[in-house]
Short mmCIF file of C-alpha atoms in Angstrom, two decimals:
data_model
loop_
_atom_site.label_atom_id
_atom_site.label_comp_id
_atom_site.label_asym_id
_atom_site.label_seq_id
_atom_site.Cartn_x
_atom_site.Cartn_y
_atom_site.Cartn_z
CA MET A 1 13.39 101.83 126.69
CA GLN A 2 14.53 102.09 130.19
CA ILE A 3 16.51 99.45 131.99
CA ALA A 4 13.40 97.84 135.11
CA GLN A 5 12.87 94.61 136.42
CA ASN A 6 12.61 91.87 134.02
CA SER A 7 14.93 93.69 131.38
CA VAL A 8 17.61 92.23 129.22
CA VAL A 9 20.59 94.85 129.68
CA ALA A 10 24.22 94.83 127.81
CA PHE A 11 26.50 96.97 129.32
CA HIS A 12 30.24 97.68 128.49
CA TYR A 13 32.28 99.08 131.44
CA THR A 14 35.85 99.34 133.06
CA LEU A 15 35.25 98.78 136.61
CA THR A 16 38.47 100.54 138.51
CA ASN A 17 39.98 101.17 142.32
CA ASN A 18 40.44 104.32 144.20
CA ALA A 19 43.64 104.14 143.01
CA GLY A 20 42.81 104.34 139.66
CA GLU A 21 44.47 100.73 139.03
CA VAL A 22 41.55 98.76 136.48
CA LEU A 23 40.79 95.88 138.37
CA ASP A 24 37.66 94.23 134.52
CA SER A 25 36.59 95.92 132.12
CA SER A 26 34.98 94.33 128.98
CA GLU A 27 36.84 96.41 126.91
CA GLY A 28 37.50 94.55 123.21
CA ARG A 29 35.23 91.42 124.24
CA GLU A 30 31.41 91.43 124.31
CA PRO A 31 29.37 93.77 126.99
CA LEU A 32 28.65 92.08 129.79
CA THR A 33 24.65 91.17 129.21
CA TYR A 34 22.35 90.17 132.75
CA LEU A 35 18.39 90.07 133.95
CA HIS A 36 17.50 93.52 135.87
CA GLY A 37 16.19 92.62 139.09
CA ALA A 38 17.24 88.86 139.46
CA GLY A 39 20.76 89.50 141.86
CA ASN A 40 22.93 88.60 138.63
CA ILE A 41 25.35 92.32 139.17
CA ILE A 42 25.75 94.12 142.41
CA PRO A 43 22.60 95.19 144.13
CA GLY A 44 24.84 99.10 144.12
CA LEU A 45 25.72 99.07 140.12
CA GLU A 46 22.54 98.01 139.25
CA LYS A 47 20.68 100.27 141.67
CA GLU A 48 22.57 102.84 139.49
CA LEU A 49 21.73 101.58 135.93
CA GLU A 50 16.85 101.71 136.46
CA GLY A 51 15.83 103.71 134.34
CA ARG A 52 18.63 104.04 131.82
CA ALA A 53 18.41 103.76 128.30
CA ALA A 54 20.60 102.40 125.10
CA GLY A 55 23.61 104.62 124.91
CA ASP A 56 23.41 106.52 127.83
CA LYS A 57 26.55 106.86 129.80
CA LEU A 58 27.43 106.97 133.23
CA THR A 59 30.40 107.28 136.08
CA ALA A 60 29.07 105.05 139.56
CA THR A 61 31.17 104.74 142.92
CA ILE A 62 29.92 101.48 144.89
CA GLU A 63 30.43 101.78 148.38
CA PRO A 64 31.41 98.06 149.86
CA SER A 65 27.76 97.75 151.54
CA ASP A 66 26.44 97.52 148.01
CA GLY A 67 29.35 95.70 145.95
CA TYR A 68 30.68 92.42 147.47
CA GLY A 69 30.74 93.81 151.22
CA GLU A 70 32.79 94.24 154.09
CA LYS A 71 36.13 92.28 154.56
CA GLN A 72 34.86 89.74 157.23
CA ASP A 73 37.84 88.94 159.55
CA GLN A 74 35.99 85.14 159.86
CA LEU A 75 36.46 84.18 156.72
CA VAL A 76 40.42 84.17 157.36
CA GLN A 77 41.80 81.22 159.13
CA GLU A 78 44.94 79.37 159.10
CA VAL A 79 44.82 75.84 158.62
CA PRO A 80 47.51 73.16 158.27
CA ARG A 81 48.86 71.88 154.98
CA ASP A 82 47.73 68.85 155.08
CA ALA A 83 43.98 69.87 155.06
CA PHE A 84 44.87 70.04 150.83
CA GLN A 85 45.96 66.40 150.20
CA GLY A 86 46.30 65.30 146.35
CA VAL A 87 48.18 68.99 146.02
CA GLU A 88 51.38 69.70 145.46
CA SER A 89 52.45 72.88 145.82
CA VAL A 90 50.46 75.15 147.29
CA GLU A 91 51.06 79.24 146.58
CA PRO A 92 49.81 82.43 147.54
CA GLY A 93 47.06 83.27 144.60
CA MET A 94 45.51 79.89 144.97
CA GLN A 95 41.89 79.12 145.19
CA PHE A 96 40.01 76.21 146.81
CA GLN A 97 36.49 74.78 146.90
CA ALA A 98 36.13 74.37 151.19
CA GLN A 99 33.62 72.65 152.31
CA THR A 100 32.29 74.90 155.52
CA GLN A 101 29.40 74.62 157.56
CA GLY A 102 27.37 76.85 155.67
CA GLY A 103 27.69 74.58 152.26
CA PRO A 104 30.99 75.35 149.31
CA LEU A 105 33.02 78.45 149.86
CA MET A 106 35.64 80.09 147.75
CA VAL A 107 38.61 80.60 149.41
CA THR A 108 41.74 81.96 147.96
CA VAL A 109 45.43 80.97 149.67
CA THR A 110 47.16 83.95 151.18
CA SER A 111 50.06 82.97 152.54
CA VAL A 112 52.18 79.50 153.62
CA GLU A 113 54.02 79.71 156.23
CA GLY A 114 55.93 76.02 156.86
CA ASP A 115 52.92 73.80 157.75
CA THR A 116 50.16 76.51 158.19
CA VAL A 117 48.06 77.51 155.05
CA THR A 118 46.77 81.13 155.66
CA VAL A 119 43.23 80.96 153.33
CA ASP A 120 40.72 83.89 153.10
CA GLY A 121 37.18 83.59 151.63
CA ASN A 122 36.05 87.03 151.47
CA HIS A 123 35.40 88.45 147.80
CA PRO A 124 38.32 89.52 146.36
CA LEU A 125 36.73 93.11 145.74
CA ALA A 126 35.43 92.91 149.53
CA GLY A 127 35.53 96.27 151.70
CA GLN A 128 36.98 98.35 148.80
CA THR A 129 35.16 101.27 146.79
CA LEU A 130 33.84 99.87 142.90
CA ASN A 131 34.22 102.86 139.97
CA PHE A 132 32.16 101.83 137.46
CA ASP A 133 32.40 103.32 133.84
CA VAL A 134 29.90 101.99 131.92
CA GLU A 135 27.56 102.40 128.52
CA ILE A 136 24.52 100.93 128.00
CA ALA A 137 24.76 98.85 124.94
CA SER A 138 21.37 97.59 124.51
CA VAL A 139 17.50 96.61 126.22
CA ARG A 140 15.04 94.58 126.09
CA GLU A 141 12.14 92.48 128.17
CA ALA A 142 13.46 89.11 129.14
CA SER A 143 11.39 86.68 127.57
CA GLN A 144 9.35 84.08 130.22
CA GLU A 145 11.44 81.36 130.30
CA GLU A 146 14.69 83.82 131.62
CA ILE A 147 12.27 85.60 133.86
CA GLU A 148 11.65 81.97 135.31
CA HIS A 149 14.97 81.04 135.01
CA GLY A 150 16.71 84.37 136.51
CA HIS A 151 19.17 84.33 134.16
CA VAL A 152 19.50 85.70 130.31
CA HIS A 153 19.56 83.32 127.22
CA GLY A 154 20.79 82.77 123.41
CA GLU A 155 24.01 86.05 122.79
CA GLY A 156 25.52 86.91 126.36
CA GLY A 157 24.07 84.98 127.86
CA HIS A 158 23.76 80.91 129.59
CA GLN A 159 23.38 78.31 126.99
CA HIS A 160 21.13 75.63 128.44
#
């Protein structure tokens, strides 16, 4: 069976940046499982997997526009330290959920200088070209319930 709209796909992967550093990998874990066409993975990788079958191996280079987007400078902001009430120590690398006009947004602390904390609401991989080495483990038709819910159920998927 080939990967197409509403198929459940399980694949192993190694993700590297352009410097060759491994950013993520399924090595030693279960394969990543997703519902094709439901927006469960980045668009560029989903396009590269279309039409593939179990056992296929491929390398895909995904530009930021088809990955996590370009870095948006307006999502980097300086906020007063007292905006973190109840948090004893604010350190770079910590993540918080901020309430914005557009709804909740995950932000990462990038620096702390005195009473000023700089946070970044961009995805950590925004602006980066992503290189995937992929091996398709399995492909099957999605159940009607999976299609209705927009994600995989059962092994490798969502448990209700």
